[in-house]
Tab-separated table of N, CA and C in Angstrom:
chain	number	residue	atom	x	y	z
A	110	UNK	N	52.241	24.095	28.623
A	110	UNK	CA	53.526	24.289	28.015
A	110	UNK	C	53.431	25.019	26.690
A	111	UNK	N	54.564	25.232	26.058
A	111	UNK	CA	54.615	25.935	24.780
A	111	UNK	C	53.752	25.224	23.753
A	112	UNK	N	53.945	23.912	23.634
A	112	UNK	CA	53.220	23.167	22.610
A	112	UNK	C	51.713	23.281	22.809
A	113	UNK	N	51.276	23.204	24.054
A	113	UNK	CA	49.843	23.269	24.331
A	113	UNK	C	49.263	24.612	23.918
A	114	UNK	N	49.926	25.700	24.261
A	114	UNK	CA	49.444	27.026	23.873
A	114	UNK	C	49.438	27.222	22.369
A	115	UNK	N	50.476	26.758	21.718
A	115	UNK	CA	50.559	26.870	20.257
A	115	UNK	C	49.483	26.001	19.613
A	116	UNK	N	49.325	24.772	20.098
A	116	UNK	CA	48.308	23.871	19.545
A	116	UNK	C	46.905	24.441	19.749
A	117	UNK	N	46.671	24.990	20.931
A	117	UNK	CA	45.358	25.581	21.198
A	117	UNK	C	45.093	26.746	20.248
A	118	UNK	N	46.098	27.581	20.021
A	118	UNK	CA	45.938	28.720	19.110
A	118	UNK	C	45.599	28.234	17.704
A	119	UNK	N	46.276	27.207	17.255
A	119	UNK	CA	45.994	26.652	15.920
A	119	UNK	C	44.571	26.114	15.845
A	120	UNK	N	44.183	25.381	16.865
A	120	UNK	CA	42.827	24.832	16.913
A	120	UNK	C	41.783	25.942	16.967
A	121	UNK	N	42.040	26.956	17.787
A	121	UNK	CA	41.104	28.072	17.932
A	121	UNK	C	40.874	28.774	16.601
A	122	UNK	N	41.920	29.028	15.860
A	122	UNK	CA	41.784	29.711	14.570
A	122	UNK	C	40.937	28.900	13.591
A	123	UNK	N	41.206	27.620	13.496
A	123	UNK	CA	40.444	26.759	12.579
A	123	UNK	C	38.987	26.684	13.027
A	124	UNK	N	38.786	26.446	14.317
A	124	UNK	CA	37.419	26.323	14.835
A	124	UNK	C	36.643	27.623	14.647
A	125	UNK	N	37.259	28.745	14.960
A	125	UNK	CA	36.597	30.041	14.825
A	125	UNK	C	36.142	30.260	13.390
A	126	UNK	N	37.036	30.039	12.449
A	126	UNK	CA	36.693	30.251	11.041
A	126	UNK	C	35.575	29.312	10.582
A	127	UNK	N	35.613	28.056	11.002
A	127	UNK	CA	34.574	27.091	10.615
A	127	UNK	C	33.225	27.448	11.247
A	128	UNK	N	33.250	27.828	12.509
A	128	UNK	CA	32.008	28.212	13.199
A	128	UNK	C	31.396	29.430	12.531
A	129	UNK	N	32.193	30.445	12.274
A	129	UNK	CA	31.677	31.682	11.666
A	129	UNK	C	31.201	31.444	10.230
A	130	UNK	N	31.841	30.526	9.536
A	130	UNK	CA	31.412	30.177	8.183
A	130	UNK	C	30.024	29.518	8.232
A	131	UNK	N	29.823	28.649	9.205
A	131	UNK	CA	28.542	27.951	9.339
A	131	UNK	C	27.457	28.857	9.902
A	132	UNK	N	27.823	29.745	10.851
A	132	UNK	CA	26.848	30.620	11.491
A	132	UNK	C	27.565	31.876	11.983
A	133	UNK	N	27.527	32.947	11.207
A	133	UNK	CA	28.236	34.175	11.588
A	133	UNK	C	27.779	34.773	12.920
A	134	UNK	N	26.581	34.429	13.371
A	134	UNK	CA	26.062	34.964	14.637
A	134	UNK	C	26.508	34.154	15.848
A	135	UNK	N	27.064	32.965	15.637
A	135	UNK	CA	27.493	32.117	16.752
A	135	UNK	C	28.629	32.784	17.525
A	136	UNK	N	28.690	32.507	18.810
A	136	UNK	CA	29.749	33.043	19.671
A	136	UNK	C	30.775	31.945	19.937
A	137	UNK	N	32.028	32.254	19.724
A	137	UNK	CA	33.109	31.314	19.995
A	137	UNK	C	33.727	31.685	21.339
A	138	UNK	N	33.719	30.718	22.243
A	138	UNK	CA	34.234	30.911	23.593
A	138	UNK	C	35.672	30.414	23.640
A	139	UNK	N	36.571	31.280	24.098
A	139	UNK	CA	37.969	30.897	24.208
A	139	UNK	C	38.372	30.558	25.622
A	140	UNK	N	39.374	29.747	25.747
A	140	UNK	CA	40.048	29.333	26.970
A	140	UNK	C	39.332	28.239	27.747
A	141	UNK	N	38.330	28.604	28.565
A	141	UNK	CA	37.765	27.710	29.573
A	141	UNK	C	38.883	27.268	30.507
A	142	UNK	N	39.647	28.225	30.974
A	142	UNK	CA	40.784	27.944	31.847
A	142	UNK	C	40.385	27.919	33.311
A	143	UNK	N	40.971	26.994	34.032
A	143	UNK	CA	40.902	27.004	35.492
A	143	UNK	C	42.151	27.740	35.949
A	144	UNK	N	42.025	29.014	36.201
A	144	UNK	CA	43.184	29.857	36.438
A	144	UNK	C	43.627	30.429	35.105
A	145	UNK	N	44.139	31.605	35.100
A	145	UNK	CA	44.566	32.236	33.857
A	145	UNK	C	46.090	32.225	33.822
A	146	UNK	N	46.625	31.556	32.842
A	146	UNK	CA	48.063	31.404	32.711
A	146	UNK	C	48.604	32.414	31.710
A	147	UNK	N	49.424	33.341	32.199
A	147	UNK	CA	50.064	34.288	31.290
A	147	UNK	C	50.947	33.562	30.285
A	148	UNK	N	51.658	32.528	30.741
A	148	UNK	CA	52.547	31.821	29.822
A	148	UNK	C	51.743	31.121	28.730
A	149	UNK	N	50.603	30.545	29.063
A	149	UNK	CA	49.766	29.900	28.052
A	149	UNK	C	49.325	30.924	27.009
A	150	UNK	N	48.910	32.095	27.469
A	150	UNK	CA	48.498	33.141	26.535
A	150	UNK	C	49.690	33.659	25.733
A	151	UNK	N	50.874	33.719	26.344
A	151	UNK	CA	52.079	34.105	25.601
A	151	UNK	C	52.356	33.115	24.480
A	152	UNK	N	52.227	31.827	24.776
A	152	UNK	CA	52.481	30.797	23.758
A	152	UNK	C	51.454	30.882	22.640
A	153	UNK	N	50.221	31.199	22.992
A	153	UNK	CA	49.197	31.393	21.960
A	153	UNK	C	49.591	32.555	21.051
A	154	UNK	N	50.023	33.647	21.668
A	154	UNK	CA	50.393	34.843	20.899
A	154	UNK	C	51.644	34.615	20.055
A	155	UNK	N	52.498	33.678	20.464
A	155	UNK	CA	53.652	33.331	19.634
A	155	UNK	C	53.187	32.739	18.302
A	156	UNK	N	52.131	31.977	18.365
A	156	UNK	CA	51.577	31.376	17.143
A	156	UNK	C	50.969	32.448	16.245
A	157	UNK	N	50.264	33.395	16.864
A	157	UNK	CA	49.631	34.476	16.106
A	157	UNK	C	49.403	35.647	17.055
A	158	UNK	N	50.035	36.788	16.827
A	158	UNK	CA	49.868	37.941	17.717
A	158	UNK	C	48.413	38.421	17.808
A	159	UNK	N	47.585	38.088	16.824
A	159	UNK	CA	46.180	38.498	16.824
A	159	UNK	C	45.249	37.373	17.256
A	160	UNK	N	45.772	36.381	17.952
A	160	UNK	CA	44.993	35.187	18.283
A	160	UNK	C	43.728	35.505	19.078
A	161	UNK	N	43.755	36.541	19.880
A	161	UNK	CA	42.603	36.824	20.739
A	161	UNK	C	41.431	37.417	19.965
A	162	UNK	N	41.644	37.730	18.691
A	162	UNK	CA	40.529	38.158	17.839
A	162	UNK	C	39.764	36.951	17.302
A	163	UNK	N	40.259	35.745	17.579
A	163	UNK	CA	39.610	34.517	17.128
A	163	UNK	C	38.690	33.926	18.200
A	164	UNK	N	38.244	34.760	19.091
A	164	UNK	CA	37.226	34.350	20.067
A	164	UNK	C	36.364	35.555	20.380
A	165	UNK	N	35.094	35.285	20.608
A	165	UNK	CA	34.146	36.362	20.884
A	165	UNK	C	34.055	36.675	22.367
A	166	UNK	N	34.432	35.730	23.182
A	166	UNK	CA	34.457	35.935	24.618
A	166	UNK	C	35.415	34.948	25.228
A	167	UNK	N	35.870	35.256	26.431
A	167	UNK	CA	36.793	34.395	27.161
A	167	UNK	C	36.061	33.770	28.339
A	168	UNK	N	36.479	32.580	28.721
A	168	UNK	CA	35.847	31.939	29.871
A	168	UNK	C	36.897	31.498	30.878
A	169	UNK	N	36.419	31.259	32.090
A	169	UNK	CA	37.280	30.992	33.230
A	169	UNK	C	36.495	30.137	34.216
A	170	UNK	N	37.190	29.299	34.983
A	170	UNK	CA	36.575	28.449	36.010
A	170	UNK	C	37.193	28.775	37.368
A	171	UNK	N	36.349	28.913	38.379
A	171	UNK	CA	36.868	29.119	39.733
A	171	UNK	C	35.812	28.700	40.757
A	172	UNK	N	36.297	28.199	41.872
A	172	UNK	CA	35.449	27.702	42.951
A	172	UNK	C	35.882	28.304	44.282
A	173	UNK	N	34.926	28.412	45.215
A	173	UNK	CA	35.234	28.931	46.552
A	173	UNK	C	35.969	27.907	47.405
A	174	UNK	N	35.915	26.664	47.026
A	174	UNK	CA	36.608	25.577	47.733
A	174	UNK	C	36.205	25.489	49.198
A	175	UNK	N	34.906	25.586	49.452
A	175	UNK	CA	34.383	25.366	50.788
A	175	UNK	C	34.514	26.515	51.751
A	176	UNK	N	34.881	27.683	51.260
A	176	UNK	CA	35.019	28.849	52.132
A	176	UNK	C	34.064	29.934	51.659
A	177	UNK	N	33.662	30.826	52.556
A	177	UNK	CA	32.826	31.950	52.114
A	177	UNK	C	33.542	32.722	51.014
A	178	UNK	N	32.847	33.103	49.966
A	178	UNK	CA	33.527	33.748	48.846
A	178	UNK	C	34.265	35.025	49.222
A	179	UNK	N	33.723	35.798	50.152
A	179	UNK	CA	34.379	37.049	50.516
A	179	UNK	C	35.526	36.846	51.506
A	180	UNK	N	35.665	35.647	52.072
A	180	UNK	CA	36.738	35.382	53.033
A	180	UNK	C	37.768	34.398	52.498
A	181	UNK	N	37.691	34.074	51.254
A	181	UNK	CA	38.625	33.115	50.677
A	181	UNK	C	39.466	33.819	49.622
A	182	UNK	N	40.246	33.055	48.941
A	182	UNK	CA	41.023	33.610	47.847
A	182	UNK	C	40.153	33.811	46.609
A	183	UNK	N	38.897	33.371	46.666
A	183	UNK	CA	38.000	33.416	45.514
A	183	UNK	C	37.907	34.814	44.894
A	184	UNK	N	37.588	35.813	45.694
A	184	UNK	CA	37.403	37.154	45.134
A	184	UNK	C	38.699	37.682	44.534
A	185	UNK	N	39.817	37.398	45.174
A	185	UNK	CA	41.092	37.836	44.627
A	185	UNK	C	41.428	37.143	43.314
A	186	UNK	N	41.164	35.845	43.250
A	186	UNK	CA	41.473	35.090	42.036
A	186	UNK	C	40.588	35.529	40.878
A	187	UNK	N	39.282	35.657	41.113
A	187	UNK	CA	38.409	36.015	39.990
A	187	UNK	C	38.668	37.444	39.524
A	188	UNK	N	39.021	38.337	40.428
A	188	UNK	CA	39.372	39.699	40.029
A	188	UNK	C	40.665	39.693	39.222
A	189	UNK	N	41.662	38.989	39.725
A	189	UNK	CA	42.949	38.891	39.027
A	189	UNK	C	42.761	38.320	37.624
A	190	UNK	N	42.013	37.243	37.511
A	190	UNK	CA	41.831	36.599	36.206
A	190	UNK	C	41.053	37.494	35.248
A	191	UNK	N	40.037	38.178	35.734
A	191	UNK	CA	39.288	39.098	34.865
A	191	UNK	C	40.211	40.199	34.353
A	192	UNK	N	41.049	40.736	35.223
A	192	UNK	CA	41.989	41.787	34.803
A	192	UNK	C	42.979	41.262	33.773
A	193	UNK	N	43.531	40.074	34.012
A	193	UNK	CA	44.494	39.493	33.065
A	193	UNK	C	43.837	39.246	31.714
A	194	UNK	N	42.630	38.699	31.717
A	194	UNK	CA	41.949	38.422	30.450
A	194	UNK	C	41.612	39.717	29.723
A	195	UNK	N	41.153	40.729	30.446
A	195	UNK	CA	40.852	42.004	29.795
A	195	UNK	C	42.120	42.681	29.263
A	196	UNK	N	43.201	42.591	30.013
A	196	UNK	CA	44.465	43.165	29.536
A	196	UNK	C	44.933	42.479	28.265
A	197	UNK	N	44.747	41.186	28.195
A	197	UNK	CA	45.231	40.423	27.067
A	197	UNK	C	44.261	40.453	25.887
A	198	UNK	N	42.973	40.322	26.182
A	198	UNK	CA	41.972	40.157	25.117
A	198	UNK	C	41.251	41.452	24.765
A	199	UNK	N	41.373	42.457	25.602
A	199	UNK	CA	40.699	43.723	25.341
A	199	UNK	C	39.570	43.961	26.329
A	200	UNK	N	39.420	45.204	26.732
A	200	UNK	CA	38.408	45.558	27.729
A	200	UNK	C	36.988	45.292	27.253
A	201	UNK	N	36.777	45.279	25.951
A	201	UNK	CA	35.427	45.086	25.431
A	201	UNK	C	35.019	43.623	25.336
A	202	UNK	N	35.955	42.716	25.565
A	202	UNK	CA	35.616	41.304	25.473
A	202	UNK	C	34.879	40.857	26.728
A	203	UNK	N	33.740	40.225	26.526
A	203	UNK	CA	33.004	39.667	27.655
A	203	UNK	C	33.755	38.458	28.206
A	204	UNK	N	33.675	38.305	29.513
A	204	UNK	CA	34.247	37.142	30.178
A	204	UNK	C	33.112	36.424	30.888
A	205	UNK	N	33.070	35.122	30.695
A	205	UNK	CA	32.071	34.291	31.359
A	205	UNK	C	32.769	33.412	32.387
A	206	UNK	N	32.174	33.299	33.550
A	206	UNK	CA	32.623	32.348	34.558
A	206	UNK	C	31.851	31.066	34.255
A	207	UNK	N	32.483	30.150	33.518
A	207	UNK	CA	31.765	28.996	32.973
A	207	UNK	C	31.771	27.786	33.894
A	208	UNK	N	32.413	27.898	35.026
A	208	UNK	CA	32.300	26.881	36.071
A	208	UNK	C	32.428	27.568	37.415
A	209	UNK	N	31.458	27.325	38.266
A	209	UNK	CA	31.529	27.736	39.663
A	209	UNK	C	30.571	26.854	40.425
A	210	UNK	N	30.630	26.881	41.715
A	210	UNK	CA	29.716	26.109	42.533
A	210	UNK	C	30.404	25.581	43.768
A	211	UNK	N	29.616	24.935	44.586
A	211	UNK	CA	30.127	24.361	45.829
A	211	UNK	C	29.499	22.994	46.034
A	212	UNK	N	30.276	22.112	46.583
A	212	UNK	CA	29.813	20.770	46.898
A	212	UNK	C	29.591	20.687	48.397
A	213	UNK	N	28.457	20.100	48.792
A	213	UNK	CA	28.250	19.922	50.224
A	213	UNK	C	29.196	18.859	50.777
A	214	UNK	N	29.995	18.268	49.931
A	214	UNK	CA	30.997	17.305	50.389
A	214	UNK	C	32.355	17.968	50.604
A	215	UNK	N	32.414	19.293	50.493
A	215	UNK	CA	33.630	20.003	50.857
A	215	UNK	C	33.817	19.803	52.363
A	216	UNK	N	35.022	19.762	52.811
A	216	UNK	CA	35.279	19.547	54.229
A	216	UNK	C	34.676	20.695	55.034
A	217	UNK	N	33.792	20.343	55.948
A	217	UNK	CA	33.235	21.317	56.873
A	217	UNK	C	32.156	22.221	56.309
A	218	UNK	N	31.568	21.900	55.169
A	218	UNK	CA	30.542	22.757	54.593
A	218	UNK	C	29.214	21.995	54.523
A	219	UNK	N	28.155	22.669	54.915
A	219	UNK	CA	26.825	22.066	54.855
A	219	UNK	C	26.146	22.443	53.544
A	220	UNK	N	25.054	21.778	53.239
A	220	UNK	CA	24.297	22.114	52.030
A	220	UNK	C	23.785	23.552	52.111
A	221	UNK	N	23.381	23.976	53.306
A	221	UNK	CA	22.907	25.351	53.490
A	221	UNK	C	24.036	26.347	53.217
A	222	UNK	N	25.227	26.076	53.734
A	222	UNK	CA	26.364	26.973	53.490
A	222	UNK	C	26.721	27.003	52.006
A	223	UNK	N	26.678	25.853	51.338
A	223	UNK	CA	26.959	25.815	49.901
A	223	UNK	C	25.984	26.721	49.156
A	224	UNK	N	24.712	26.691	49.551
A	224	UNK	CA	23.701	27.551	48.922
A	224	UNK	C	23.998	29.029	49.195
A	225	UNK	N	24.306	29.351	50.429
A	225	UNK	CA	24.599	30.739	50.786
A	225	UNK	C	25.831	31.251	50.047
A	226	UNK	N	26.887	30.459	49.991
A	226	UNK	CA	28.115	30.878	49.325
A	226	UNK	C	27.889	31.056	47.828
A	227	UNK	N	27.074	30.194	47.241
A	227	UNK	CA	26.773	30.323	45.815
A	227	UNK	C	26.069	31.633	45.509
A	228	UNK	N	25.054	31.960	46.307
A	228	UNK	CA	24.314	33.212	46.109
A	228	UNK	C	25.239	34.404	46.319
A	229	UNK	N	26.053	34.355	47.363
A	229	UNK	CA	26.959	35.475	47.630
A	229	UNK	C	28.004	35.626	46.530
A	230	UNK	N	28.442	34.526	45.938
A	230	UNK	CA	29.384	34.606	44.818
A	230	UNK	C	28.757	35.331	43.635
A	231	UNK	N	27.507	34.987	43.339
A	231	UNK	CA	26.812	35.617	42.213
A	231	UNK	C	26.569	37.099	42.502
A	232	UNK	N	26.125	37.422	43.702
A	232	UNK	CA	25.871	38.820	44.065
A	232	UNK	C	27.163	39.642	44.044
A	233	UNK	N	28.252	39.066	44.542
A	233	UNK	CA	29.534	39.764	44.514
A	233	UNK	C	29.935	40.062	43.073
A	234	UNK	N	29.794	39.085	42.200
A	234	UNK	CA	30.120	39.298	40.791
A	234	UNK	C	29.251	40.399	40.194
A	235	UNK	N	27.976	40.381	40.495
A	235	UNK	CA	27.085	41.413	39.966
A	235	UNK	C	27.503	42.805	40.437
A	236	UNK	N	27.926	42.913	41.688
A	236	UNK	CA	28.368	44.206	42.220
A	236	UNK	C	29.659	44.668	41.550
A	237	UNK	N	30.566	43.743	41.300
A	237	UNK	CA	31.872	44.079	40.703
A	237	UNK	C	31.823	44.129	39.179
A	238	UNK	N	30.788	43.534	38.585
A	238	UNK	CA	30.611	43.504	37.119
A	238	UNK	C	31.831	42.920	36.405
A	239	UNK	N	32.310	41.785	36.924
A	239	UNK	CA	33.479	41.140	36.336
A	239	UNK	C	33.108	40.208	35.189
A	240	UNK	N	32.088	39.413	35.381
A	240	UNK	CA	31.720	38.381	34.421
A	240	UNK	C	30.334	38.640	33.871
A	241	UNK	N	30.199	38.506	32.571
A	241	UNK	CA	28.917	38.744	31.897
A	241	UNK	C	27.896	37.663	32.253
A	242	UNK	N	28.343	36.417	32.322
A	242	UNK	CA	27.478	35.285	32.667
A	242	UNK	C	28.218	34.359	33.611
A	243	UNK	N	27.446	33.671	34.445
A	243	UNK	CA	28.003	32.710	35.393
A	243	UNK	C	27.234	31.406	35.229
A	244	UNK	N	27.975	30.307	35.191
A	244	UNK	CA	27.374	28.989	35.040
A	244	UNK	C	27.813	28.087	36.190
A	245	UNK	N	26.846	27.415	36.797
A	245	UNK	CA	27.184	26.405	37.790
A	245	UNK	C	27.819	25.220	37.090
A	246	UNK	N	28.717	24.543	37.797
A	246	UNK	CA	29.473	23.430	37.248
A	246	UNK	C	28.571	22.332	36.699
A	247	UNK	N	27.549	21.979	37.448
A	247	UNK	CA	26.663	20.913	36.993
A	247	UNK	C	25.271	21.120	37.569
A	248	UNK	N	24.299	20.587	36.870
A	248	UNK	CA	22.905	20.782	37.240
A	248	UNK	C	22.440	19.791	38.298
A	249	UNK	N	22.883	18.532	38.178
A	249	UNK	CA	22.378	17.477	39.049
A	249	UNK	C	23.530	16.652	39.599
A	250	UNK	N	23.408	16.244	40.864
A	250	UNK	CA	24.430	15.394	41.457
A	250	UNK	C	24.509	14.065	40.715
A	251	UNK	N	25.688	13.502	40.700
A	251	UNK	CA	25.919	12.236	40.011
A	251	UNK	C	25.379	11.075	40.849
A	252	UNK	N	24.660	10.203	40.215
A	252	UNK	CA	24.066	9.057	40.898
A	252	UNK	C	25.137	8.078	41.369
A	253	UNK	N	24.964	7.576	42.590
A	253	UNK	CA	25.851	6.556	43.120
A	253	UNK	C	27.185	7.062	43.627
A	254	UNK	N	27.345	8.360	43.753
A	254	UNK	CA	28.631	8.903	44.201
A	254	UNK	C	28.419	9.949	45.289
A	255	UNK	N	27.549	9.626	46.227
A	255	UNK	CA	27.151	10.604	47.245
A	255	UNK	C	28.309	11.151	48.067
A	256	UNK	N	29.348	10.364	48.315
A	256	UNK	CA	30.452	10.818	49.145
A	256	UNK	C	31.601	11.438	48.373
A	257	UNK	N	31.467	11.546	47.069
A	257	UNK	CA	32.555	12.034	46.226
A	257	UNK	C	32.344	13.515	45.919
A	258	UNK	N	33.338	14.343	46.228
A	258	UNK	CA	33.230	15.795	46.082
A	258	UNK	C	32.811	16.207	44.675
A	259	UNK	N	33.511	15.726	43.659
A	259	UNK	CA	33.251	16.141	42.285
A	259	UNK	C	31.843	15.810	41.812
A	260	UNK	N	31.212	14.833	42.419
A	260	UNK	CA	29.888	14.375	41.972
A	260	UNK	C	28.753	15.125	42.650
A	261	UNK	N	29.059	16.068	43.528
A	261	UNK	CA	28.016	16.688	44.343
A	261	UNK	C	27.973	18.211	44.253
A	262	UNK	N	28.286	18.738	43.084
A	262	UNK	CA	28.190	20.171	42.850
A	262	UNK	C	26.820	20.566	42.291
A	263	UNK	N	25.959	19.613	42.038
A	263	UNK	CA	24.682	19.896	41.404
A	263	UNK	C	23.761	20.754	42.241
A	264	UNK	N	22.806	21.360	41.550
A	264	UNK	CA	21.767	22.127	42.242
A	264	UNK	C	20.540	21.262	42.520
A	265	UNK	N	20.537	20.068	41.946
A	265	UNK	CA	19.478	19.091	42.200
A	265	UNK	C	20.097	17.805	42.724
A	266	UNK	N	19.318	17.097	43.548
A	266	UNK	CA	19.724	15.769	43.978
A	266	UNK	C	19.492	14.782	42.845
A	267	UNK	N	19.978	13.560	43.019
A	267	UNK	CA	19.839	12.557	41.967
A	267	UNK	C	18.379	12.224	41.653
A	268	UNK	N	17.484	12.410	42.615
A	268	UNK	CA	16.054	12.133	42.378
A	268	UNK	C	15.325	13.365	41.821
A	269	UNK	N	16.099	14.371	41.415
A	269	UNK	CA	15.607	15.624	40.823
A	269	UNK	C	14.942	16.562	41.824
A	270	UNK	N	15.049	16.252	43.097
A	270	UNK	CA	14.532	17.187	44.101
A	270	UNK	C	15.529	18.342	44.243
A	271	UNK	N	15.003	19.494	44.593
A	271	UNK	CA	15.825	20.703	44.692
A	271	UNK	C	16.698	20.674	45.926
A	272	UNK	N	17.954	21.014	45.742
A	272	UNK	CA	18.847	21.253	46.863
A	272	UNK	C	18.675	22.709	47.295
A	273	UNK	N	19.206	23.050	48.432
A	273	UNK	CA	19.083	24.426	48.941
A	273	UNK	C	19.692	25.447	47.973
A	274	UNK	N	20.739	25.064	47.269
A	274	UNK	CA	21.370	25.966	46.309
A	274	UNK	C	20.436	26.313	45.171
A	275	UNK	N	19.606	25.377	44.738
A	275	UNK	CA	18.639	25.639	43.671
A	275	UNK	C	17.591	26.635	44.160
A	276	UNK	N	17.080	26.412	45.335
A	276	UNK	CA	16.056	27.290	45.897
A	276	UNK	C	16.634	28.688	46.127
A	277	UNK	N	17.848	28.747	46.645
A	277	UNK	CA	18.492	30.041	46.898
A	277	UNK	C	18.714	30.792	45.591
């Protein structure tokens, strides 16, 4: 909503200035949005038309949701969001995909497919040059939650053994 965008803009400005004061070389990451909301960015700009200069890079979260990346809405969404962020923040601003990955607990997806889709997502991004860096959602599966989707995006099992996605 309006308040959230305005509040975020206020927080971003204070945080950016404090971070740069403490370490001018530090990078301030803006957004970390799951989906890019034009209205949220509009509300930020209402607070300060130059708000996007208070971040060194923008971040975004997106998942294939159990489908092959090239056959799902994934490629369309990440392309759309990269374009929106570049239009708003400037073509020179790096964008990081700060959450991605697949859970073998997605309906109808095996651990092998999760590994294949993860690799194909990264390769597709490299070919399109949309995101400067890509980060998997989590490193290790959550202990005691084997059947829960959110707990199984890790590249390692709870005993630290490698899952197929790690090897891939």
